[in-house]
mmCIF file of C-alpha atoms and ligand atoms in Angstrom:
data_model
loop_
_atom_site.group_PDB
_atom_site.id
_atom_site.type_symbol
_atom_site.label_atom_id
_atom_site.label_comp_id
_atom_site.label_asym_id
_atom_site.label_seq_id
_atom_site.Cartn_x
_atom_site.Cartn_y
_atom_site.Cartn_z
ATOM 1 C CA MET A 1 -22.405 13.057 -66.522
ATOM 2 C CA SER A 2 -25.983 13.011 -66.741
ATOM 3 C CA ASP A 3 -28.536 15.660 -64.965
ATOM 4 C CA LYS A 4 -31.686 13.560 -64.695
ATOM 5 C CA HIS A 5 -33.638 13.259 -61.887
ATOM 6 C CA GLU A 6 -36.425 11.119 -62.677
ATOM 7 C CA VAL A 7 -37.235 8.747 -60.104
ATOM 8 C CA THR A 8 -37.617 5.155 -61.222
ATOM 9 C CA LYS A 9 -37.661 1.673 -60.724
ATOM 10 C CA ASP A 10 -35.199 -0.830 -61.803
ATOM 11 C CA PRO A 11 -36.860 -3.491 -63.723
ATOM 12 C CA ILE A 12 -34.698 -6.411 -62.281
ATOM 13 C CA THR A 13 -35.195 -5.547 -58.457
ATOM 14 C CA GLY A 14 -38.122 -3.321 -59.077
ATOM 15 C CA ALA A 15 -36.427 -1.192 -56.273
ATOM 16 C CA GLU A 16 -37.158 2.219 -56.041
ATOM 17 C CA THR A 17 -33.865 4.552 -57.695
ATOM 18 C CA THR A 18 -33.137 8.317 -56.134
ATOM 19 C CA GLY A 19 -32.864 9.250 -60.114
ATOM 20 C CA HIS A 20 -29.406 10.003 -60.464
ATOM 21 C CA VAL A 21 -28.001 8.785 -63.424
ATOM 22 C CA TRP A 22 -24.434 8.352 -64.289
ATOM 23 C CA ASP A 23 -23.145 7.624 -67.289
ATOM 24 C CA ASP A 24 -25.620 6.923 -68.760
ATOM 25 C CA ASN A 25 -27.121 4.323 -67.355
ATOM 26 C CA LEU A 26 -25.551 3.956 -63.487
ATOM 27 C CA GLN A 27 -28.318 4.663 -60.828
ATOM 28 C CA GLU A 28 -28.671 4.637 -57.412
ATOM 29 C CA PHE A 29 -30.940 2.445 -55.282
ATOM 30 C CA ASN A 30 -33.131 4.301 -52.951
ATOM 31 C CA ASN A 31 -32.672 2.253 -49.601
ATOM 32 C CA PRO A 32 -33.515 4.350 -46.671
ATOM 33 C CA LEU A 33 -32.087 3.486 -43.240
ATOM 34 C CA PRO A 34 -34.425 1.224 -41.504
ATOM 35 C CA ARG A 35 -36.873 2.731 -38.957
ATOM 36 C CA TRP A 36 -35.356 1.432 -35.889
ATOM 37 C CA TRP A 37 -32.159 2.920 -36.842
ATOM 38 C CA LEU A 38 -33.102 6.216 -37.213
ATOM 39 C CA TRP A 39 -34.975 6.315 -33.983
ATOM 40 C CA ALA A 40 -32.069 4.941 -32.311
ATOM 41 C CA PHE A 41 -29.910 7.726 -33.487
ATOM 42 C CA TYR A 42 -32.397 10.322 -32.344
ATOM 43 C CA GLY A 43 -32.540 8.812 -28.818
ATOM 44 C CA THR A 44 -28.610 8.950 -28.651
ATOM 45 C CA ILE A 45 -28.691 12.405 -29.275
ATOM 46 C CA ILE A 46 -31.941 13.283 -27.196
ATOM 47 C CA PHE A 47 -29.801 11.025 -24.115
ATOM 48 C CA THR A 48 -26.839 13.289 -25.138
ATOM 49 C CA ILE A 49 -28.477 16.626 -24.635
ATOM 50 C CA VAL A 50 -30.163 14.817 -21.371
ATOM 51 C CA TYR A 51 -27.134 14.081 -20.056
ATOM 52 C CA TRP A 52 -25.419 17.140 -20.695
ATOM 53 C CA VAL A 53 -28.195 19.139 -18.706
ATOM 54 C CA ILE A 54 -27.491 16.284 -15.778
ATOM 55 C CA TYR A 55 -23.964 15.943 -15.655
ATOM 56 C CA PRO A 56 -20.794 17.708 -15.654
ATOM 57 C CA SER A 57 -20.317 18.560 -19.535
ATOM 58 C CA TRP A 58 -18.802 22.053 -21.420
ATOM 59 C CA PRO A 59 -16.027 23.360 -20.466
ATOM 60 C CA THR A 60 -17.077 26.951 -20.578
ATOM 61 C CA GLY A 61 -14.447 30.168 -19.185
ATOM 62 C CA LEU A 62 -18.562 31.286 -17.951
ATOM 63 C CA ALA A 63 -19.066 28.933 -15.795
ATOM 64 C CA LYS A 64 -18.384 29.119 -11.756
ATOM 65 C CA ASP A 65 -15.603 25.975 -12.195
ATOM 66 C CA GLY A 66 -15.178 26.692 -15.784
ATOM 67 C CA PHE A 67 -16.924 23.962 -17.147
ATOM 68 C CA ILE A 68 -21.131 23.457 -17.003
ATOM 69 C CA PRO A 69 -21.740 21.542 -13.463
ATOM 70 C CA GLY A 70 -24.755 19.849 -14.580
ATOM 71 C CA THR A 71 -28.021 20.020 -12.491
ATOM 72 C CA SER A 72 -27.247 16.382 -10.294
ATOM 73 C CA THR A 73 -25.432 16.830 -6.879
ATOM 74 C CA LEU A 74 -24.212 14.808 -4.544
ATOM 75 C CA THR A 75 -23.974 14.768 -0.486
ATOM 76 C CA PHE A 76 -21.860 13.223 1.992
ATOM 77 C CA LYS A 77 -19.638 14.352 4.957
ATOM 78 C CA SER A 78 -16.714 15.848 4.393
ATOM 79 C CA ASP A 79 -13.030 15.129 6.422
ATOM 80 C CA LYS A 80 -11.908 16.865 8.931
ATOM 81 C CA ILE A 81 -8.417 18.048 9.242
ATOM 82 C CA GLU A 82 -6.946 19.318 12.820
ATOM 83 C CA ASP A 83 -3.492 19.863 13.668
ATOM 84 C CA GLY A 84 -2.944 18.484 9.940
ATOM 85 C CA LYS A 85 -4.306 14.966 10.803
ATOM 86 C CA LYS A 86 -7.333 14.132 8.508
ATOM 87 C CA THR A 87 -10.549 12.409 10.148
ATOM 88 C CA ILE A 88 -12.418 10.236 7.209
ATOM 89 C CA ALA A 89 -16.136 11.443 6.908
ATOM 90 C CA ALA A 90 -15.933 13.492 10.325
ATOM 91 C CA GLY A 91 -16.984 16.952 9.261
ATOM 92 C CA PRO A 92 -20.070 19.009 7.853
ATOM 93 C CA GLU A 93 -22.399 17.733 5.302
ATOM 94 C CA VAL A 94 -20.971 19.036 2.263
ATOM 95 C CA THR A 95 -23.697 19.401 -1.050
ATOM 96 C CA THR A 96 -21.639 19.355 -4.718
ATOM 97 C CA HIS A 97 -21.879 18.812 -8.258
ATOM 98 C CA TRP A 98 -21.457 15.278 -9.134
ATOM 99 C CA ASN A 99 -18.200 13.948 -9.849
ATOM 100 C CA THR A 100 -16.314 10.932 -9.339
ATOM 101 C CA ARG A 101 -14.628 12.139 -6.212
ATOM 102 C CA ALA A 102 -17.818 12.861 -4.267
ATOM 103 C CA LEU A 103 -19.321 9.397 -5.769
ATOM 104 C CA LEU A 104 -16.360 7.683 -4.100
ATOM 105 C CA ALA A 105 -16.706 9.444 -0.757
ATOM 106 C CA VAL A 106 -20.751 9.027 -0.852
ATOM 107 C CA GLN A 107 -19.982 5.267 -1.126
ATOM 108 C CA MET A 108 -17.613 4.956 1.023
ATOM 109 C CA GLN A 109 -20.352 6.299 3.202
ATOM 110 C CA THR A 110 -23.450 4.219 2.273
ATOM 111 C CA ASP A 111 -21.996 0.849 0.802
ATOM 112 C CA PRO A 112 -22.999 -2.047 3.119
ATOM 113 C CA ASN A 113 -19.669 -3.523 2.390
ATOM 114 C CA GLU A 114 -17.769 -0.618 3.039
ATOM 115 C CA LEU A 115 -19.922 0.083 6.334
ATOM 116 C CA LYS A 116 -19.361 -3.783 7.102
ATOM 117 C CA ARG A 117 -15.324 -3.619 6.311
ATOM 118 C CA GLN A 118 -15.378 0.047 8.626
ATOM 119 C CA THR A 119 -17.064 -1.668 11.623
ATOM 120 C CA MET A 120 -15.146 -4.703 11.310
ATOM 121 C CA VAL A 121 -11.752 -2.122 11.571
ATOM 122 C CA LYS A 122 -12.925 -0.159 14.728
ATOM 123 C CA LYS A 123 -14.197 -3.723 16.364
ATOM 124 C CA VAL A 124 -10.789 -5.247 15.390
ATOM 125 C CA ALA A 125 -9.004 -1.637 16.859
ATOM 126 C CA ALA A 126 -10.886 -2.077 20.151
ATOM 127 C CA THR A 127 -10.430 -5.659 21.269
ATOM 128 C CA PRO A 128 -7.269 -6.787 22.423
ATOM 129 C CA PHE A 129 -5.399 -8.471 20.001
ATOM 130 C CA GLU A 130 -5.382 -11.883 22.006
ATOM 131 C CA THR A 131 -9.262 -12.292 21.798
ATOM 132 C CA VAL A 132 -8.943 -11.277 18.171
ATOM 133 C CA ALA A 133 -6.637 -14.058 17.098
ATOM 134 C CA LYS A 134 -9.078 -16.526 18.611
ATOM 135 C CA ASP A 135 -12.258 -15.231 16.750
ATOM 136 C CA PRO A 136 -12.186 -16.734 13.451
ATOM 137 C CA GLN A 137 -14.314 -13.877 12.034
ATOM 138 C CA GLN A 138 -11.919 -11.520 13.188
ATOM 139 C CA SER A 139 -8.883 -13.001 12.338
ATOM 140 C CA ALA A 140 -9.814 -14.047 8.672
ATOM 141 C CA PHE A 141 -11.026 -10.115 8.429
ATOM 142 C CA VAL A 142 -7.118 -8.744 9.978
ATOM 143 C CA LEU A 143 -5.478 -11.525 7.383
ATOM 144 C CA ALA A 144 -7.812 -10.484 4.532
ATOM 145 C CA TYR A 145 -7.565 -6.481 5.120
ATOM 146 C CA GLY A 146 -4.440 -6.192 6.479
ATOM 147 C CA LYS A 147 -2.414 -8.077 4.180
ATOM 148 C CA GLY A 148 -4.231 -4.975 1.792
ATOM 149 C CA ILE A 149 -2.225 -2.165 4.001
ATOM 150 C CA PHE A 150 0.627 -4.197 4.204
ATOM 151 C CA GLY A 151 1.065 -4.531 0.593
ATOM 152 C CA ASP A 152 0.764 -1.064 -0.153
ATOM 153 C CA TYR A 153 2.372 0.220 2.525
ATOM 154 C CA CYS A 154 4.994 -1.497 4.011
ATOM 155 C CA ALA A 155 5.681 -4.726 1.561
ATOM 156 C CA ALA A 156 8.296 -2.260 -0.346
ATOM 157 C CA CYS A 157 10.984 -2.851 2.372
ATOM 158 C CA HIS A 158 9.465 -5.664 4.263
ATOM 159 C CA GLN A 159 8.544 -7.604 1.677
ATOM 160 C CA ALA A 160 5.583 -8.949 0.881
ATOM 161 C CA GLY A 161 5.487 -11.685 3.334
ATOM 162 C CA GLY A 162 6.873 -9.883 5.929
ATOM 163 C CA GLN A 163 10.267 -11.835 5.540
ATOM 164 C CA GLY A 164 12.498 -8.224 5.044
ATOM 165 C CA VAL A 165 16.096 -8.067 3.547
ATOM 166 C CA ILE A 166 18.490 -9.018 5.587
ATOM 167 C CA GLY A 167 21.106 -6.598 6.020
ATOM 168 C CA HIS A 168 18.676 -3.822 5.519
ATOM 169 C CA TYR A 169 14.797 -4.389 6.328
ATOM 170 C CA PRO A 170 13.920 -6.768 9.535
ATOM 171 C CA ASN A 171 12.201 -9.956 9.054
ATOM 172 C CA ILE A 172 8.649 -8.944 11.237
ATOM 173 C CA ILE A 173 7.046 -12.286 10.769
ATOM 174 C CA ASP A 174 9.590 -14.281 12.868
ATOM 175 C CA ASP A 175 8.359 -13.144 16.805
ATOM 176 C CA ALA A 176 11.741 -11.807 17.657
ATOM 177 C CA TRP A 177 11.709 -8.065 17.986
ATOM 178 C CA LEU A 178 14.372 -5.147 18.460
ATOM 179 C CA TRP A 179 11.325 -3.026 19.605
ATOM 180 C CA GLY A 180 9.243 -5.411 21.456
ATOM 181 C CA SER A 181 6.444 -8.000 20.543
ATOM 182 C CA GLU A 182 4.064 -6.055 22.804
ATOM 183 C CA SER A 183 0.973 -4.775 20.580
ATOM 184 C CA ALA A 184 1.512 -1.206 22.306
ATOM 185 C CA ASP A 185 5.478 -1.852 21.110
ATOM 186 C CA ILE A 186 4.371 -2.538 17.168
ATOM 187 C CA GLU A 187 1.720 0.180 17.519
ATOM 188 C CA THR A 188 4.327 2.648 18.414
ATOM 189 C CA THR A 189 7.191 1.409 15.508
ATOM 190 C CA ILE A 190 4.299 1.895 13.058
ATOM 191 C CA ARG A 191 3.000 5.088 14.205
ATOM 192 C CA LYS A 192 6.068 7.264 15.183
ATOM 193 C CA GLY A 193 8.922 5.094 13.398
ATOM 194 C CA ARG A 194 12.129 3.775 14.887
ATOM 195 C CA LYS A 195 15.746 4.817 14.375
ATOM 196 C CA GLY A 196 17.994 1.653 14.751
ATOM 197 C CA ASN A 197 21.689 2.799 15.706
ATOM 198 C CA MET A 198 24.872 0.883 16.153
ATOM 199 C CA PRO A 199 27.862 3.097 16.105
ATOM 200 C CA ALA A 200 31.092 2.259 14.256
ATOM 201 C CA HIS A 201 34.088 0.611 15.724
ATOM 202 C CA LYS A 202 36.483 0.909 13.370
ATOM 203 C CA ALA A 203 38.228 4.047 15.184
ATOM 204 C CA SER A 204 37.436 2.456 18.924
ATOM 205 C CA LEU A 205 38.526 -0.946 18.514
ATOM 206 C CA THR A 206 41.783 -2.790 17.082
ATOM 207 C CA ALA A 207 41.343 -4.980 13.846
ATOM 208 C CA THR A 208 42.433 -8.226 16.569
ATOM 209 C CA GLU A 209 39.809 -7.105 19.082
ATOM 210 C CA ILE A 210 36.753 -6.484 16.251
ATOM 211 C CA THR A 211 37.679 -10.177 15.300
ATOM 212 C CA GLU A 212 37.911 -11.194 18.941
ATOM 213 C CA VAL A 213 34.507 -9.227 19.851
ATOM 214 C CA SER A 214 33.133 -11.249 16.729
ATOM 215 C CA ASN A 215 34.062 -14.439 17.379
ATOM 216 C CA TYR A 216 32.218 -13.691 21.148
ATOM 217 C CA ALA A 217 28.861 -12.610 19.265
ATOM 218 C CA LEU A 218 29.173 -15.593 17.339
ATOM 219 C CA SER A 219 29.220 -17.283 20.144
ATOM 220 C CA LEU A 220 26.858 -16.319 22.482
ATOM 221 C CA SER A 221 23.705 -18.023 19.824
ATOM 222 C CA GLY A 222 25.693 -21.025 20.126
ATOM 223 C CA GLU A 223 28.245 -20.991 16.574
ATOM 224 C CA PRO A 224 31.289 -23.174 17.031
ATOM 225 C CA VAL A 225 33.942 -20.382 17.128
ATOM 226 C CA ASP A 226 37.288 -20.291 18.564
ATOM 227 C CA THR A 227 36.931 -20.271 21.954
ATOM 228 C CA ALA A 228 40.204 -18.639 22.914
ATOM 229 C CA LEU A 229 39.731 -15.692 20.897
ATOM 230 C CA ALA A 230 35.848 -15.916 21.937
ATOM 231 C CA GLU A 231 36.970 -15.641 25.682
ATOM 232 C CA LYS A 232 39.392 -12.531 24.493
ATOM 233 C CA GLY A 233 36.249 -10.783 22.964
ATOM 234 C CA LYS A 234 34.604 -11.242 26.305
ATOM 235 C CA GLY A 235 36.583 -9.163 27.593
ATOM 236 C CA VAL A 236 36.243 -6.797 24.523
ATOM 237 C CA PHE A 237 32.357 -6.843 24.609
ATOM 238 C CA ASN A 238 32.550 -5.792 28.701
ATOM 239 C CA THR A 239 34.767 -3.372 28.239
ATOM 240 C CA LYS A 240 34.115 -1.254 24.828
ATOM 241 C CA GLY A 241 30.975 -0.350 25.392
ATOM 242 C CA CYS A 242 28.849 -3.444 23.720
ATOM 243 C CA SER A 243 27.576 -4.834 26.909
ATOM 244 C CA GLY A 244 26.178 -1.173 27.445
ATOM 245 C CA CYS A 245 23.624 -1.664 24.763
ATOM 246 C CA HIS A 246 23.112 -5.264 24.192
ATOM 247 C CA MET A 247 23.324 -6.260 27.568
ATOM 248 C CA PRO A 248 26.139 -8.311 29.610
ATOM 249 C CA THR A 249 24.331 -11.478 28.502
ATOM 250 C CA GLY A 250 23.762 -9.908 25.020
ATOM 251 C CA VAL A 251 20.060 -10.513 25.049
ATOM 252 C CA GLY A 252 19.519 -6.710 23.256
ATOM 253 C CA MET A 253 17.395 -4.110 24.706
ATOM 254 C CA LYS A 254 14.350 -3.022 23.757
ATOM 255 C CA ALA A 255 14.530 0.826 24.480
ATOM 256 C CA LEU A 256 16.933 0.533 22.189
ATOM 257 C CA GLY A 257 15.990 -1.388 19.590
ATOM 258 C CA SER A 258 19.649 -3.331 20.298
ATOM 259 C CA ALA A 259 19.561 -6.835 18.629
ATOM 260 C CA ASN A 260 19.410 -10.013 20.511
ATOM 261 C CA LEU A 261 22.446 -11.706 20.338
ATOM 262 C CA THR A 262 21.704 -14.798 21.663
ATOM 263 C CA ASP A 263 19.143 -15.785 19.778
ATOM 264 C CA LYS A 264 20.168 -17.150 16.273
ATOM 265 C CA ILE A 265 18.601 -14.779 14.001
ATOM 266 C CA TRP A 266 20.532 -11.902 12.471
ATOM 267 C CA THR A 267 19.133 -9.200 10.493
ATOM 268 C CA GLN A 268 22.572 -7.434 9.687
ATOM 269 C CA ALA A 269 25.003 -9.785 9.496
ATOM 270 C CA ASN A 270 24.582 -12.374 7.149
ATOM 271 C CA VAL A 271 25.808 -14.932 9.017
ATOM 272 C CA PRO A 272 22.967 -17.828 7.757
ATOM 273 C CA GLY A 273 24.130 -17.168 4.439
ATOM 274 C CA ALA A 274 27.692 -17.234 5.196
ATOM 275 C CA LYS A 275 29.114 -20.480 3.210
ATOM 276 C CA ASP A 276 31.940 -21.192 6.331
ATOM 277 C CA MET A 277 33.022 -20.105 10.100
ATOM 278 C CA ALA A 278 35.667 -17.473 8.329
ATOM 279 C CA ALA A 279 32.422 -15.691 6.652
ATOM 280 C CA LYS A 280 30.656 -16.185 9.597
ATOM 281 C CA VAL A 281 32.979 -13.831 11.683
ATOM 282 C CA THR A 282 33.723 -11.734 8.581
ATOM 283 C CA ALA A 283 29.856 -11.087 8.414
ATOM 284 C CA VAL A 284 29.883 -9.817 12.077
ATOM 285 C CA GLU A 285 33.270 -7.913 11.450
ATOM 286 C CA TYR A 286 31.764 -6.121 9.165
ATOM 287 C CA VAL A 287 28.917 -4.726 11.580
ATOM 288 C CA VAL A 288 31.047 -3.902 14.171
ATOM 289 C CA GLU A 289 33.131 -1.957 12.030
ATOM 290 C CA ASN A 290 30.640 -0.042 10.073
ATOM 291 C CA GLY A 291 27.882 0.587 12.593
ATOM 292 C CA ILE A 292 24.636 0.018 11.484
ATOM 293 C CA GLN A 293 22.255 3.684 10.828
ATOM 294 C CA ARG A 294 18.370 2.464 8.811
ATOM 295 C CA GLU A 295 15.406 3.824 9.726
ATOM 296 C CA MET A 296 11.776 2.687 10.000
ATOM 297 C CA PRO A 297 9.603 5.850 8.971
ATOM 298 C CA ALA A 298 6.626 6.671 10.383
ATOM 299 C CA PHE A 299 3.813 6.332 9.772
ATOM 300 C CA GLU A 300 1.051 8.685 12.101
ATOM 301 C CA SER A 301 -0.031 10.924 9.202
ATOM 302 C CA ARG A 302 -0.918 8.233 6.627
ATOM 303 C CA LEU A 303 -2.658 5.343 8.517
ATOM 304 C CA SER A 304 -5.474 6.063 10.572
ATOM 305 C CA ASN A 305 -5.118 4.946 14.282
ATOM 306 C CA ASP A 306 -7.584 2.222 13.453
ATOM 307 C CA GLU A 307 -5.453 1.112 10.547
ATOM 308 C CA VAL A 308 -2.445 0.903 12.436
ATOM 309 C CA LYS A 309 -4.012 -1.024 15.038
ATOM 310 C CA VAL A 310 -5.687 -3.484 12.301
ATOM 311 C CA LEU A 311 -1.696 -3.947 11.202
ATOM 312 C CA VAL A 312 -0.724 -4.758 14.011
ATOM 313 C CA ALA A 313 -2.875 -7.605 14.468
ATOM 314 C CA TYR A 314 -1.442 -8.695 11.347
ATOM 315 C CA ILE A 315 1.679 -8.728 11.974
ATOM 316 C CA LYS A 316 1.141 -10.706 15.189
ATOM 317 C CA LEU A 317 -0.778 -13.011 13.464
ATOM 318 C CA LEU A 318 1.916 -13.655 10.850
ATOM 319 C CA SER A 319 4.754 -14.045 13.519
ATOM 320 C CA ALA A 320 2.433 -16.511 15.836
ATOM 321 C CA GLU A 321 2.115 -18.782 13.053
HETATM 322 C C1 HEC B 1 11.221 2.803 3.791
HETATM 323 C C2 HEC B 1 11.428 1.433 4.509
HETATM 324 C C3 HEC B 1 10.677 1.012 5.596
HETATM 325 C C4 HEC B 1 9.024 0.525 5.370
HETATM 326 C C5 HEC B 1 8.134 1.282 3.987
HETATM 327 C C6 HEC B 1 8.558 0.253 6.086
HETATM 328 N N1 HEC B 1 9.203 -0.261 7.363
HETATM 329 FE FE1 HEC B 1 9.298 -1.446 8.626
HETATM 330 N N2 HEC B 1 11.250 -1.225 9.251
HETATM 331 C C7 HEC B 1 12.298 -0.443 8.427
HETATM 332 C C8 HEC B 1 13.620 -0.469 8.925
HETATM 333 C C9 HEC B 1 14.592 -0.214 8.340
HETATM 334 C C10 HEC B 1 13.425 -1.086 10.053
HETATM 335 C C11 HEC B 1 14.260 -1.338 11.282
HETATM 336 C C12 HEC B 1 14.521 -0.471 12.242
HETATM 337 C C13 HEC B 1 15.748 -0.210 13.089
HETATM 338 O O1 HEC B 1 17.074 -0.785 13.039
HETATM 339 O O2 HEC B 1 15.667 -0.533 13.870
HETATM 340 C C14 HEC B 1 11.983 -1.380 10.614
HETATM 341 C C15 HEC B 1 11.113 -2.005 11.669
HETATM 342 C C16 HEC B 1 10.272 -2.339 11.647
HETATM 343 C C17 HEC B 1 9.492 -3.033 12.697
HETATM 344 C C18 HEC B 1 10.370 -3.321 14.349
HETATM 345 C C19 HEC B 1 10.901 -4.530 14.058
HETATM 346 C C20 HEC B 1 11.311 -5.120 15.157
HETATM 347 O O3 HEC B 1 11.924 -6.273 15.439
HETATM 348 O O4 HEC B 1 10.765 -4.606 16.098
HETATM 349 C C21 HEC B 1 8.082 -3.062 12.556
HETATM 350 C C22 HEC B 1 7.145 -3.811 13.260
HETATM 351 C C23 HEC B 1 7.671 -2.711 11.047
HETATM 352 N N3 HEC B 1 9.432 -2.023 10.585
HETATM 353 C C24 HEC B 1 6.423 -2.663 10.449
HETATM 354 C C25 HEC B 1 6.456 -1.918 10.042
HETATM 355 C C26 HEC B 1 4.865 -1.748 9.106
HETATM 356 C C27 HEC B 1 3.972 -1.913 9.284
HETATM 357 C C28 HEC B 1 5.526 -0.968 7.996
HETATM 358 C C29 HEC B 1 3.834 -0.641 6.980
HETATM 359 C C30 HEC B 1 3.321 0.411 7.653
HETATM 360 C C31 HEC B 1 7.070 -0.684 7.633
HETATM 361 N N4 HEC B 1 7.273 -1.062 8.898
HETATM 362 C C32 HEC B 1 7.085 0.440 6.363
HETATM 363 C C33 HEC B 1 11.975 0.118 7.001
HETATM 364 C C34 HEC B 1 10.556 0.012 6.471
HETATM 365 C C1 HEC B 2 24.934 2.511 21.439
HETATM 366 C C2 HEC B 2 24.950 1.220 21.315
HETATM 367 C C3 HEC B 2 25.638 0.363 20.397
HETATM 368 C C4 HEC B 2 26.426 -0.457 20.698
HETATM 369 C C5 HEC B 2 27.656 0.598 21.919
HETATM 370 C C6 HEC B 2 26.545 -1.613 20.286
HETATM 371 N N1 HEC B 2 25.562 -1.913 19.465
HETATM 372 FE FE1 HEC B 2 25.660 -3.583 18.241
HETATM 373 N N2 HEC B 2 23.845 -2.897 18.030
HETATM 374 C C7 HEC B 2 22.952 -1.483 18.597
HETATM 375 C C8 HEC B 2 21.129 -1.688 17.696
HETATM 376 C C9 HEC B 2 20.376 -0.724 17.997
HETATM 377 C C10 HEC B 2 21.901 -2.841 16.645
HETATM 378 C C11 HEC B 2 20.377 -3.215 15.891
HETATM 379 C C12 HEC B 2 20.564 -1.361 14.444
HETATM 380 C C13 HEC B 2 19.888 -2.279 13.690
HETATM 381 O O1 HEC B 2 19.467 -3.510 13.656
HETATM 382 O O2 HEC B 2 18.805 -1.081 12.828
HETATM 383 C C14 HEC B 2 22.536 -3.744 17.041
HETATM 384 C C15 HEC B 2 23.400 -4.375 16.172
HETATM 385 C C16 HEC B 2 24.312 -5.712 16.315
HETATM 386 C C17 HEC B 2 24.787 -6.182 15.836
HETATM 387 C C18 HEC B 2 23.963 -6.922 14.026
HETATM 388 C C19 HEC B 2 22.973 -8.632 15.218
HETATM 389 C C20 HEC B 2 21.750 -8.773 13.352
HETATM 390 O O3 HEC B 2 20.769 -9.164 14.122
HETATM 391 O O4 HEC B 2 22.696 -8.887 12.767
HETATM 392 C C21 HEC B 2 25.854 -6.717 15.666
HETATM 393 C C22 HEC B 2 26.545 -8.392 16.013
HETATM 394 C C23 HEC B 2 26.258 -6.315 16.874
HETATM 395 N N3 HEC B 2 25.458 -5.249 17.132
HETATM 396 C C24 HEC B 2 27.426 -6.597 17.884
HETATM 397 C C25 HEC B 2 27.979 -5.673 18.155
HETATM 398 C C26 HEC B 2 29.340 -5.618 19.219
HETATM 399 C C27 HEC B 2 30.388 -6.363 19.366
HETATM 400 C C28 HEC B 2 29.328 -4.224 19.716
HETATM 401 C C29 HEC B 2 30.892 -3.937 20.575
HETATM 402 C C30 HEC B 2 32.177 -3.737 19.916
HETATM 403 C C31 HEC B 2 28.535 -3.286 19.818
HETATM 404 N N4 HEC B 2 27.006 -4.401 18.728
HETATM 405 C C32 HEC B 2 28.192 -2.281 20.236
HETATM 406 C C33 HEC B 2 23.719 -1.091 19.654
HETATM 407 C C34 HEC B 2 24.986 -1.297 19.896
#
């Protein structure tokens, strides 16, 4: 090591050295940072300071919110909460320091595409379904936007395509309904939820009666059952309570959500999946023995009325296809 500090020029390249010399002759070139780089670096420091002033930055116990809120503010209309129900952007105007939540609120209230979406939602909600179905612009909107809400809230149970899972969640695009096909019925289903309830019959019927009535139930939709058993089953059906809920003809009752047994559509008994007639009877027997308790949850606290109306139109469009 040496302590020589003499600025010299390197004889070969002609470059200036820093003047430090190690190990007798090892020297360091003096290559200053390029000017443009240096200024860019200073620029980032200035940018940071300006950013600190404008936007929320340093956490500090002294500031009101626990951090320095910055000088930038956002103004938007707040949500109104009445009786636990939230109406978006219906409350008084509020101004707050810049934050991404408020920024989202501002964009939801000012972005031209978002405003267009809101206008369309209102329009669809206020239009009878028959008109929506005939209007290409409105039905295209319903299919696109409805798919999004359906995916978020309904697909977990009813599956992405709405086809349901037999024995668990009904198919809601097949135009066969437990609770009614009118827009108002479907709207009530979504807003208030539904409880499907068929009592278990294993205590009130004998095994023979269960086999007979199951054969009869299958005969109602034209299955090639044992006619003698089905004939006896008809008596059970009409005297042991089945007809009280499913109607004497077996078409079901919308007020109870009792299944129509005369169509070929099954939501609980896996008749379509059964490999032969005996398996079909077993599938129906299982439902008669054990009954059905299942529930469609209520969505009125999670979706706005207008969103529910769009969903109704979405389901009706899909089931009409
Ligand atoms: C937790 C599961 C679950 C979720 C989530 C769910 N449903 Fe249901 N849904 C059911 C069940 C179970 C039934 C059958 C109720 C019954 O047995 O009567 C049902 C029934 C329905 C019916 C009535 C079908 C008919 O034949 O009358 C409609 C319409 C419906 N759901 C639409 C929706 C929509 C729209 C959403 C999303 C907002 C949704 N469901 C979310 C479980 C669910
Ligand atoms: C208290 C009313 C009630 C009575 C009594 C009743 N059911 Fe039901 N049944 C229902 C309801 C409601 C459903 C639909 C439940 C659901 O989907 O959540 C149903 C569904 C069914 C199903 C399933 C249909 C399918 O699509 O998979 C069969 C089969 C059936 N009932 C047969 C019978 C028979 C046979 C009897 C008489 C032994 C009977 N039910 C008595 C209310 C009743």
